Coordinates of C-alpha atoms in Angstrom, one line a residue:
X1 CA 0.0 0.0 0.0
X2 CA 1.2 3.5 -0.8
X3 CA 1.3 6.1 2.0
X4 CA 1.7 9.9 1.6
X5 CA 4.1 12.0 3.7
X6 CA 4.5 15.8 4.0
X7 CA 8.0 17.0 2.8
X8 CA 9.9 19.7 4.6
X9 CA 9.1 22.5 2.1
X10 CA 5.4 21.8 2.4
X11 CA 5.7 21.9 6.2
X12 CA 7.3 25.3 5.9
X13 CA 4.4 26.6 3.7
X14 CA 1.8 25.2 6.1
X15 CA 3.6 26.8 9.0
X16 CA 3.5 30.1 7.3
X17 CA -0.2 29.7 6.7
X18 CA -0.7 28.8 10.4
X19 CA 1.2 31.9 11.4
X20 CA -1.2 34.1 9.3
X21 CA -4.1 32.3 11.0
X22 CA -2.7 32.9 14.5
X23 CA -2.1 36.6 13.7
X24 CA -5.6 37.0 12.4
X25 CA -7.2 35.5 15.5
X26 CA -4.5 36.4 18.1
X27 CA -6.7 38.7 20.2
X28 CA -9.6 36.3 20.2
X29 CA -7.4 33.4 21.1
X30 CA -6.0 35.5 24.0
X31 CA -9.6 36.4 25.2
X32 CA -10.7 32.7 25.0
X33 CA -7.7 31.6 27.0
X34 CA -8.5 34.3 29.6
X35 CA -12.1 33.1 29.8
X36 CA -11.0 29.4 30.2
X37 CA -8.6 30.4 33.1
X38 CA -11.1 32.6 34.9
X39 CA -14.5 30.9 34.4
X40 CA -15.3 27.6 36.1
X41 CA -18.0 26.8 33.5
X42 CA -15.4 26.9 30.7
X43 CA -12.2 25.9 32.5
X44 CA -12.2 22.7 30.5
X45 CA -11.9 24.7 27.3
X46 CA -8.1 24.9 27.5
X47 CA -7.9 21.1 27.1
X48 CA -10.2 20.9 24.0
X49 CA -7.6 22.0 21.3
X50 CA -5.2 19.4 22.7
X51 CA -7.9 16.7 22.8
X52 CA -9.0 17.5 19.3
X53 CA -5.3 17.3 18.0
X54 CA -5.0 13.9 19.7
X55 CA -8.1 12.6 18.1
X56 CA -6.8 13.6 14.7
X57 CA -3.3 12.1 15.5
X58 CA -5.1 8.8 16.3
X59 CA -6.1 8.5 12.7
X60 CA -2.7 9.4 11.2
X61 CA -2.3 6.0 9.5
X62 CA -5.7 6.2 7.8
X63 CA -5.0 9.8 6.8
X64 CA -1.6 8.8 5.4
X65 CA -3.4 6.8 2.7
X66 CA -4.7 10.0 1.0
X67 CA -3.0 12.8 -0.9
X68 CA -4.0 16.5 -0.4
X69 CA -6.8 16.8 -3.0
X70 CA -8.2 20.3 -2.2
X71 CA -11.8 21.2 -2.2
X72 CA -13.7 24.2 -3.6
X73 CA -16.6 23.4 -1.3
X74 CA -14.2 23.8 1.6
X75 CA -13.2 27.2 0.1
X76 CA -16.9 28.2 0.3
X77 CA -17.0 27.4 4.0
X78 CA -13.7 29.3 4.5
X79 CA -15.2 32.3 2.6
X80 CA -18.3 32.2 4.9
X81 CA -16.0 32.2 8.0
X82 CA -14.0 35.1 6.6
X83 CA -17.2 37.1 6.0
X84 CA -18.3 36.4 9.5
X85 CA -14.9 37.5 10.8
X86 CA -15.1 40.8 8.9
X87 CA -18.6 41.5 10.3
X88 CA -17.4 40.6 13.7
X89 CA -14.5 43.0 13.3
X90 CA -16.7 45.8 12.1
X91 CA -19.2 45.3 14.9
X92 CA -16.6 44.4 17.5
X93 CA -18.7 41.5 18.6
X94 CA -16.6 38.9 20.3
X95 CA -19.0 36.0 19.9
X96 CA -19.0 36.4 16.1
X97 CA -15.2 36.4 16.0
X98 CA -15.1 33.3 18.2
X99 CA -17.4 31.3 15.9
X100 CA -15.5 32.7 12.9
X101 CA -12.3 31.2 14.3
X102 CA -13.6 27.6 14.2
X103 CA -15.4 28.1 10.9
X104 CA -12.3 29.5 9.2
X105 CA -10.1 26.7 10.6
X106 CA -12.6 24.0 9.4
X107 CA -12.9 25.7 6.0
X108 CA -9.2 26.1 5.5
X109 CA -8.6 22.4 6.5
X110 CA -11.3 21.2 4.1
X111 CA -10.1 23.4 1.3
X112 CA -6.5 22.1 1.7
X113 CA -6.9 18.4 2.3
X114 CA -10.0 17.6 0.3
X115 CA -13.1 15.6 1.1
X116 CA -11.6 12.2 1.9
X117 CA -9.2 13.4 4.7
X118 CA -11.7 16.0 5.9
X119 CA -14.3 13.3 6.4
X120 CA -12.0 11.7 9.0
X121 CA -11.1 14.9 10.8
X122 CA -14.2 17.1 10.7
X123 CA -15.6 15.9 14.1
X124 CA -12.4 16.6 16.0
X125 CA -12.4 20.1 14.4
X126 CA -16.1 20.6 15.2
X127 CA -15.2 19.6 18.8
X128 CA -13.6 23.1 19.1
X129 CA -17.1 24.7 19.3
X130 CA -17.3 23.2 22.8
X131 CA -14.6 25.6 23.9
X132 CA -16.5 28.7 22.9
X133 CA -18.8 30.2 25.6
X134 CA -22.5 30.5 24.9
X135 CA -23.8 33.9 23.9
X136 CA -24.6 35.7 27.1
X137 CA -28.3 36.0 26.6
X138 CA -28.6 32.2 26.0
X139 CA -26.4 31.6 29.0
X140 CA -28.7 33.7 31.2
X141 CA -31.9 32.1 30.1
X142 CA -30.5 28.6 30.5
X143 CA -29.0 29.4 33.9
X144 CA -32.3 30.8 35.2
X145 CA -34.2 27.7 34.1
X146 CA -31.7 25.3 35.6
X147 CA -31.7 27.2 38.9
X148 CA -35.4 26.7 39.2
X149 CA -35.3 23.0 38.1
X150 CA -32.4 22.3 40.4
X151 CA -34.2 24.0 43.3
X152 CA -37.4 22.1 42.8
X153 CA -35.7 18.7 42.6
X154 CA -33.3 19.5 45.5
X155 CA -36.3 20.4 47.7
X156 CA -38.0 17.1 46.7
X157 CA -34.9 15.3 48.0
X158 CA -34.9 17.3 51.3
X159 CA -38.6 16.5 51.8
X160 CA -37.9 12.8 51.1
X161 CA -35.5 13.0 54.1
X162 CA -38.5 14.1 56.2
X163 CA -37.2 17.7 56.6
X164 CA -39.6 20.6 56.6
X165 CA -38.7 23.1 53.8
X166 CA -40.3 25.9 51.9
X167 CA -39.4 26.8 48.3
X168 CA -39.9 30.2 46.9
X169 CA -38.5 30.5 43.4
X170 CA -34.8 29.5 43.8
X171 CA -34.7 30.3 47.6
X172 CA -34.9 27.3 49.8
X173 CA -36.1 28.2 53.3
X174 CA -35.0 25.7 56.0
X175 CA -36.3 27.8 58.8
X176 CA -32.9 28.3 60.5
X177 CA -31.3 29.3 57.2
X178 CA -32.2 30.2 53.6
X179 CA -30.2 28.7 50.8
X180 CA -30.1 30.8 47.6
X181 CA -29.6 28.7 44.5
X182 CA -27.6 31.3 42.7
X183 CA -26.2 31.3 39.1
X184 CA -23.1 29.4 40.3
X185 CA -25.3 26.6 41.5
X186 CA -27.4 26.3 38.3
X187 CA -25.3 23.2 37.3
X188 CA -23.7 24.8 34.2
X189 CA -20.3 24.4 35.7
X190 CA -21.0 20.6 35.5
X191 CA -23.1 20.6 32.3
X192 CA -20.6 22.2 30.0
X193 CA -17.6 20.0 31.0
X194 CA -19.8 16.8 31.0
X195 CA -21.3 17.6 27.6
X196 CA -17.7 17.9 26.3
X197 CA -16.7 14.7 28.0
X198 CA -19.8 12.9 26.7
X199 CA -19.1 14.1 23.1
X200 CA -15.6 12.8 23.3
X201 CA -16.8 9.5 24.7
X202 CA -19.4 9.1 22.1
X203 CA -16.8 9.8 19.4
X204 CA -14.5 7.1 20.7
X205 CA -17.3 4.6 21.5
X206 CA -17.4 2.0 18.7
X207 CA -21.1 1.1 18.6
X208 CA -24.3 1.9 16.8
X209 CA -25.0 5.6 16.2
X210 CA -28.1 5.5 18.4
X211 CA -26.0 4.3 21.4
X212 CA -23.5 7.1 20.8
X213 CA -26.3 9.7 20.6
X214 CA -27.8 8.4 23.9
X215 CA -24.4 8.7 25.6
X216 CA -24.1 12.3 24.5
X217 CA -27.6 13.5 25.2
X218 CA -27.9 11.7 28.5
X219 CA -25.2 14.0 29.9
X220 CA -27.9 16.7 30.3
X221 CA -30.4 14.8 32.6
X222 CA -27.4 13.3 34.5
X223 CA -26.1 16.7 35.3
X224 CA -29.4 18.2 36.2
X225 CA -30.2 15.2 38.5
X226 CA -26.8 15.2 40.2
X227 CA -26.7 18.9 40.7
X228 CA -30.2 18.8 42.3
X229 CA -29.0 15.9 44.5
X230 CA -26.1 18.1 45.5
X231 CA -28.4 20.9 46.5
X232 CA -30.6 18.5 48.4
X233 CA -27.5 17.1 50.3
X234 CA -26.5 20.6 51.2
X235 CA -29.9 21.2 52.6
X236 CA -29.9 18.0 54.7
X237 CA -26.4 18.7 56.1
X238 CA -27.4 22.3 57.0
X239 CA -30.4 20.9 58.9
X240 CA -28.2 18.5 60.9
X241 CA -24.8 20.2 61.0
X242 CA -25.5 24.0 60.7
X243 CA -24.7 26.7 58.3
X244 CA -21.0 25.8 58.0
X245 CA -22.1 22.7 56.0
X246 CA -23.2 25.0 53.2
X247 CA -19.8 26.8 53.0
X248 CA -16.1 26.2 52.6
X249 CA -14.5 22.9 52.0
X250 CA -17.6 20.8 52.3
X251 CA -19.4 22.9 49.7
X252 CA -16.4 22.6 47.3
X253 CA -15.9 18.9 48.0
X254 CA -19.6 18.3 47.1
X255 CA -19.1 20.1 43.8
X256 CA -16.0 17.9 43.0
X257 CA -17.8 14.8 44.1
X258 CA -20.8 15.6 41.8
X259 CA -18.7 15.8 38.7
X260 CA -16.9 12.6 39.5
X261 CA -20.3 10.9 40.2
X262 CA -21.6 12.2 36.8
X263 CA -18.6 10.7 35.1
X264 CA -19.1 7.4 36.8
X265 CA -22.7 7.3 35.7
X266 CA -21.6 8.0 32.2
X267 CA -19.2 5.1 32.3
X268 CA -21.8 2.8 33.7
X269 CA -24.2 3.8 31.0
X270 CA -21.6 3.0 28.3
X271 CA -21.1 -0.5 29.9
X272 CA -24.8 -1.1 29.9
X273 CA -25.2 -0.1 26.3
X274 CA -22.3 -2.3 25.3
X275 CA -24.3 -5.3 26.8
X276 CA -27.4 -4.5 24.9
X277 CA -28.1 -5.9 21.5
X278 CA -27.8 -9.3 19.7
X279 CA -24.0 -9.5 20.4
X280 CA -23.2 -8.2 23.9
X281 CA -19.6 -6.9 24.1
X282 CA -17.3 -5.9 26.9
X283 CA -16.8 -2.2 27.6
X284 CA -13.1 -2.6 26.7
X285 CA -14.0 -3.8 23.3
X286 CA -16.1 -0.8 22.3
X287 CA -14.5 2.0 24.3
X288 CA -10.9 2.9 24.8
X289 CA -8.1 5.1 23.6
X290 CA -6.1 3.5 20.8
X291 CA -2.8 4.6 19.5
X292 CA -1.7 4.2 15.9
X293 CA 0.5 1.3 15.1
X294 CA 3.8 1.9 13.1
X295 CA 3.4 1.8 9.4
X296 CA 4.3 -1.6 7.9
X297 CA 7.9 -2.1 6.9
X298 CA 8.6 -1.9 3.2
X299 CA 5.6 0.4 2.6
X300 CA 5.8 2.7 -0.4
X301 CA 5.9 6.4 0.4
X302 CA 5.0 9.4 -1.8
X303 CA 5.3 13.1 -1.1
X304 CA 2.2 15.1 -0.7
X305 CA 2.0 18.2 -3.0
X306 CA -0.1 21.2 -2.0
X307 CA -3.2 21.6 -4.1
X308 CA -4.0 24.8 -6.0
X309 CA -6.5 25.7 -3.3
X310 CA -3.6 26.4 -0.9
X311 CA -3.0 29.7 -2.7
X312 CA -6.7 30.5 -2.5
X313 CA -6.7 29.8 1.3
X314 CA -3.6 31.9 1.8
X315 CA -5.0 34.8 -0.3
X316 CA -8.3 34.8 1.7
X317 CA -6.5 34.7 5.1
X318 CA -4.1 37.5 4.1
X319 CA -7.0 39.6 2.8
X320 CA -8.9 39.1 6.1
X321 CA -5.7 40.1 8.0
X322 CA -5.3 43.2 5.8
X323 CA -8.9 44.2 6.5
X324 CA -8.4 43.6 10.2
X325 CA -5.2 45.7 10.3
X326 CA -6.8 48.5 8.2
X327 CA -9.7 48.8 10.6
X328 CA -7.4 49.0 13.6
X329 CA -9.1 49.1 17.0
X330 CA -12.5 50.7 16.5
X331 CA -13.3 52.9 19.5
X332 CA -16.6 52.3 21.0
X333 CA -18.9 55.3 20.8
X334 CA -20.4 55.8 24.3
X335 CA -22.7 58.9 24.2
X336 CA -22.7 61.3 27.1
X337 CA -25.5 60.9 29.6
X338 CA -26.6 62.0 33.1
X339 CA -26.0 59.2 35.6
X340 CA -28.9 57.7 37.5
X341 CA -27.4 59.2 40.7
X342 CA -28.8 62.5 39.3
X343 CA -32.2 61.1 38.5
X344 CA -34.9 63.3 40.1
X345 CA -36.9 61.8 42.9
X346 CA -39.8 64.2 42.3
X347 CA -41.5 63.8 38.9
X348 CA -44.7 65.9 38.6
X349 CA -46.8 64.8 41.6
X350 CA -44.8 61.5 42.1
X351 CA -42.2 61.3 44.9
X352 CA -39.6 58.6 45.0
X353 CA -37.4 56.9 47.5
X354 CA -34.2 55.1 46.4
X355 CA -33.4 51.5 47.2
X356 CA -30.1 49.7 47.1
X357 CA -29.7 46.3 45.3
X358 CA -27.9 43.5 47.0
X359 CA -24.3 43.1 45.9
X360 CA -24.8 39.5 44.6
X361 CA -27.4 40.8 42.1
X362 CA -25.2 43.8 41.1
X363 CA -22.3 41.3 40.3
X364 CA -24.6 39.0 38.4
X365 CA -26.3 41.7 36.3
X366 CA -23.0 43.5 35.4
X367 CA -24.6 46.8 34.4
X368 CA -22.7 50.1 34.4
X369 CA -25.4 52.1 36.1
X370 CA -28.8 51.5 37.7
X371 CA -31.7 53.0 39.6
X372 CA -34.1 51.3 41.8
X373 CA -36.8 53.4 43.5
X374 CA -40.3 53.4 44.8
X375 CA -42.5 56.3 43.6
X376 CA -45.9 57.2 45.1
X377 CA -48.3 60.0 44.5
X378 CA -50.6 61.7 47.1
X379 CA -54.3 61.0 47.2
X380 CA -56.5 63.0 44.9
X381 CA -59.9 64.5 45.5
X382 CA -62.3 61.7 45.5
X383 CA -59.8 59.2 47.0
X384 CA -61.2 59.6 50.5
X385 CA -62.0 56.3 52.1
X386 CA -60.0 54.4 49.6
X387 CA -56.8 52.4 50.4
X388 CA -53.5 54.4 50.1
X389 CA -52.3 54.7 46.6
X390 CA -50.0 51.7 45.8
X391 CA -46.4 52.6 44.9
X392 CA -44.7 52.1 41.5
X393 CA -41.3 50.5 41.6
X394 CA -39.1 51.9 38.9
X395 CA -35.9 50.0 37.9
X396 CA -33.6 50.7 35.0
X397 CA -30.2 49.1 34.2
X398 CA -27.9 50.9 31.8
X399 CA -25.1 49.2 29.8
X400 CA -22.5 51.3 28.1
X401 CA -21.2 48.3 26.2
X402 CA -23.0 45.0 25.4
X403 CA -20.3 43.5 23.1
X404 CA -18.2 41.3 25.3
X405 CA -20.5 39.4 27.6
X406 CA -22.3 42.2 29.6
X407 CA -25.9 42.2 28.3
X408 CA -29.4 42.8 29.6
X409 CA -31.2 40.2 31.6
X410 CA -34.8 39.8 30.6
X411 CA -37.3 40.1 33.4
X412 CA -39.1 37.0 32.0
X413 CA -36.0 35.0 33.0
X414 CA -35.4 36.6 36.4
X415 CA -39.0 36.9 37.7
X416 CA -39.5 33.1 38.4
X417 CA -36.3 33.1 40.5
X418 CA -38.2 35.1 43.1
X419 CA -41.0 32.6 43.3
X420 CA -43.4 34.6 41.0
X421 CA -45.4 32.9 38.3
X422 CA -46.1 34.7 35.1
X423 CA -49.9 34.5 34.7
X424 CA -50.2 36.4 31.5
X425 CA -47.9 38.2 29.0
X426 CA -48.9 40.5 26.2
X427 CA -47.4 43.4 24.2
X428 CA -49.6 46.5 24.7
X429 CA -49.6 50.3 24.5
X430 CA -51.0 53.1 26.6
X431 CA -53.3 55.8 25.2
X432 CA -51.5 59.1 24.9
X433 CA -48.0 57.6 25.3
X434 CA -46.0 57.8 22.1
X435 CA -42.3 57.8 21.0
X436 CA -41.3 59.8 18.0
X437 CA -44.9 60.1 16.9
X438 CA -45.6 56.3 17.2
X439 CA -47.6 54.6 20.0
X440 CA -45.1 53.2 22.5
X441 CA -45.3 49.4 23.0
X442 CA -44.1 47.5 26.0
X443 CA -44.4 44.1 27.6
X444 CA -47.2 43.7 30.2
X445 CA -46.9 40.9 32.7
X446 CA -49.3 39.8 35.4
X447 CA -47.3 37.9 38.0
X448 CA -48.6 36.0 41.0
X449 CA -47.2 34.4 44.2
X450 CA -49.8 32.8 46.3
X451 CA -52.5 35.5 46.9
X452 CA -50.2 38.3 45.9
X453 CA -50.3 39.9 42.4
X454 CA -48.2 42.4 40.6
X455 CA -48.4 44.2 37.3
X456 CA -45.2 44.6 35.4
X457 CA -44.4 46.9 32.4
X458 CA -41.0 46.6 30.8
X459 CA -39.2 47.4 27.5
X460 CA -35.6 47.6 26.2
X461 CA -34.6 51.2 25.4
X462 CA -31.8 50.8 22.9
X463 CA -30.1 53.6 21.0
X464 CA -33.4 55.4 20.1
X465 CA -35.5 52.3 19.8
X466 CA -38.1 51.0 22.3
X467 CA -38.1 47.2 21.8
X468 CA -40.2 44.4 23.4
X469 CA -38.6 41.3 21.9
X470 CA -35.3 40.0 23.4
X471 CA -34.2 38.6 20.1
X472 CA -34.8 41.8 18.2
X473 CA -32.6 43.5 20.8
X474 CA -29.8 41.2 19.7
X475 CA -30.4 41.8 16.0
X476 CA -30.3 45.6 16.4
X477 CA -27.3 45.3 18.7
X478 CA -25.4 43.8 15.8
X479 CA -26.8 46.2 13.3
X480 CA -26.0 49.3 15.4
X481 CA -22.6 48.0 16.4
X482 CA -21.8 47.7 12.7
X483 CA -23.3 50.9 11.5
X484 CA -23.0 53.3 14.5
X485 CA -20.2 51.6 16.5
X486 CA -22.6 51.7 19.5
X487 CA -23.8 48.9 21.8
X488 CA -25.2 50.9 24.7
X489 CA -28.7 50.4 25.9
X490 CA -31.0 49.9 28.9
X491 CA -33.8 47.9 30.4
X492 CA -36.7 49.8 31.9
X493 CA -39.1 48.1 34.3
X494 CA -42.2 49.4 36.2
X495 CA -43.9 47.2 38.9
X496 CA -47.0 47.9 41.0
X497 CA -48.8 45.6 43.4
X498 CA -52.4 44.7 42.5
X499 CA -54.0 43.1 45.6
X500 CA -56.9 40.7 45.2
X501 CA -60.1 42.7 44.9
X502 CA -58.5 45.6 43.0
X503 CA -59.5 45.9 39.4
X504 CA -56.4 45.4 37.2
X505 CA -57.6 48.4 35.2
X506 CA -56.6 50.5 38.3
X507 CA -53.1 49.1 38.3
X508 CA -52.8 49.7 34.6
X509 CA -54.0 53.3 35.1
X510 CA -51.4 53.8 37.8
X511 CA -48.5 52.5 35.7
X512 CA -49.8 54.4 32.7
X513 CA -49.9 57.7 34.6
X514 CA -46.4 57.2 35.9
X515 CA -45.1 56.2 32.5
X516 CA -46.4 59.4 30.9
X517 CA -44.3 61.6 33.3
X518 CA -41.3 59.2 33.4
X519 CA -40.5 59.1 29.6
X520 CA -39.4 62.7 29.1
X521 CA -37.2 62.4 32.2
X522 CA -35.5 59.2 30.9
X523 CA -34.0 60.9 27.8
X524 CA -31.2 62.5 29.9
X525 CA -30.2 59.2 31.4
X526 CA -30.7 56.8 28.4
X527 CA -29.2 58.3 25.2
X528 CA -31.1 58.1 21.9

């Protein structure tokens, strides 16, 4: 059999191409490495490039049977990656540049080596996507949902142990102590590494495709169940051993133990799947790291020649590098504004009183400025004998930059964490309230907790737009970052209680009245 080898001159040219690729993505690679070293959820990311390289090296004997054939289809993928890179550079959006890195690498490899070799290596290259953090708005939504699920399952375990406990959103009340299932306890720090491990195991597992799919997908319920079990165990140990059981070494040990237990369940699952079917096999026969054997003595060797697509790949990467250097470092345009510290606490007949947000929420929301205040108006003629006028809680969070991870948290994701249920949601407008001549629309939520009800209005005020849809916010963020070099914006939320017996129309009227006097005041603090 004939085997192909890469001569020295070809290695030199490939090294030059690799240097151009590294220069092109140097800043993004540095940011990714920084994220891997600082974030527990993505700390496994630093291993992924090495694991991917190992998985390709495993196949070196199979790959040696093919010459570099080149592929124009691969050039199409490379072109798509370069276009995404240019858009990411123009908009200075980190997530686009991170995805462009992997797409450009896959396109360049496909364009150079051709379809037969690429068929053998595309999955290890695709594996690199697991090293890229989720877009922040997806991460926030997923984290919020997992916090609620983990809290509910954890409380079920605590009750199973005959311990009295009360759950309100993601707050577990044990009487002597309240456990807050915060973002760090959502289970994502186990889910992302375990998904990565499960993908690698499924790749190595030599069995039917459905079994490999089960191995990969099962990592999600395994993580959720084990993280919930961990929360339940913390609750039980707090009940019997006090608050110290929820902190320090024991808390960290439980986290380490959960991941190892998840891994053990994954291995047990692979063993069980190997036993299923017409021909049961031992786990060692279907799963295990293999190393390539030496090539047979006396084999015929031929030198690989670079295909003509090599020059097209080089030209595209050099062109992208030239565009990147010509753009330089685009300075973010951050318009001047009055800080919320100067926001007036008297607006028409409404008088406000500031509140301070707990530090843990400030750190989680990552805004640049915020205001949280309760506004009330005095009784009017005809209000005699009625209950005092309910307050309107006004909250706004301003972000000067939403390009690199700091982005707005949607109230629809955060409200359930406080134990509130969203009873209804609609997009509405208020008579007489308009923005630039058009009726202003906003999200209207009715939320409930037991017998308590609240009415919520909220919208996203983004660079002269008032938006109600979280996904449109992301689209206009990309569009405005590209065209205006701006990514600032704010969330505005109004909440008023609506006790049982009160007509919801009264609560709507109260919020509508405050909204009318609030909007002109906001313009100084949220730039158009």
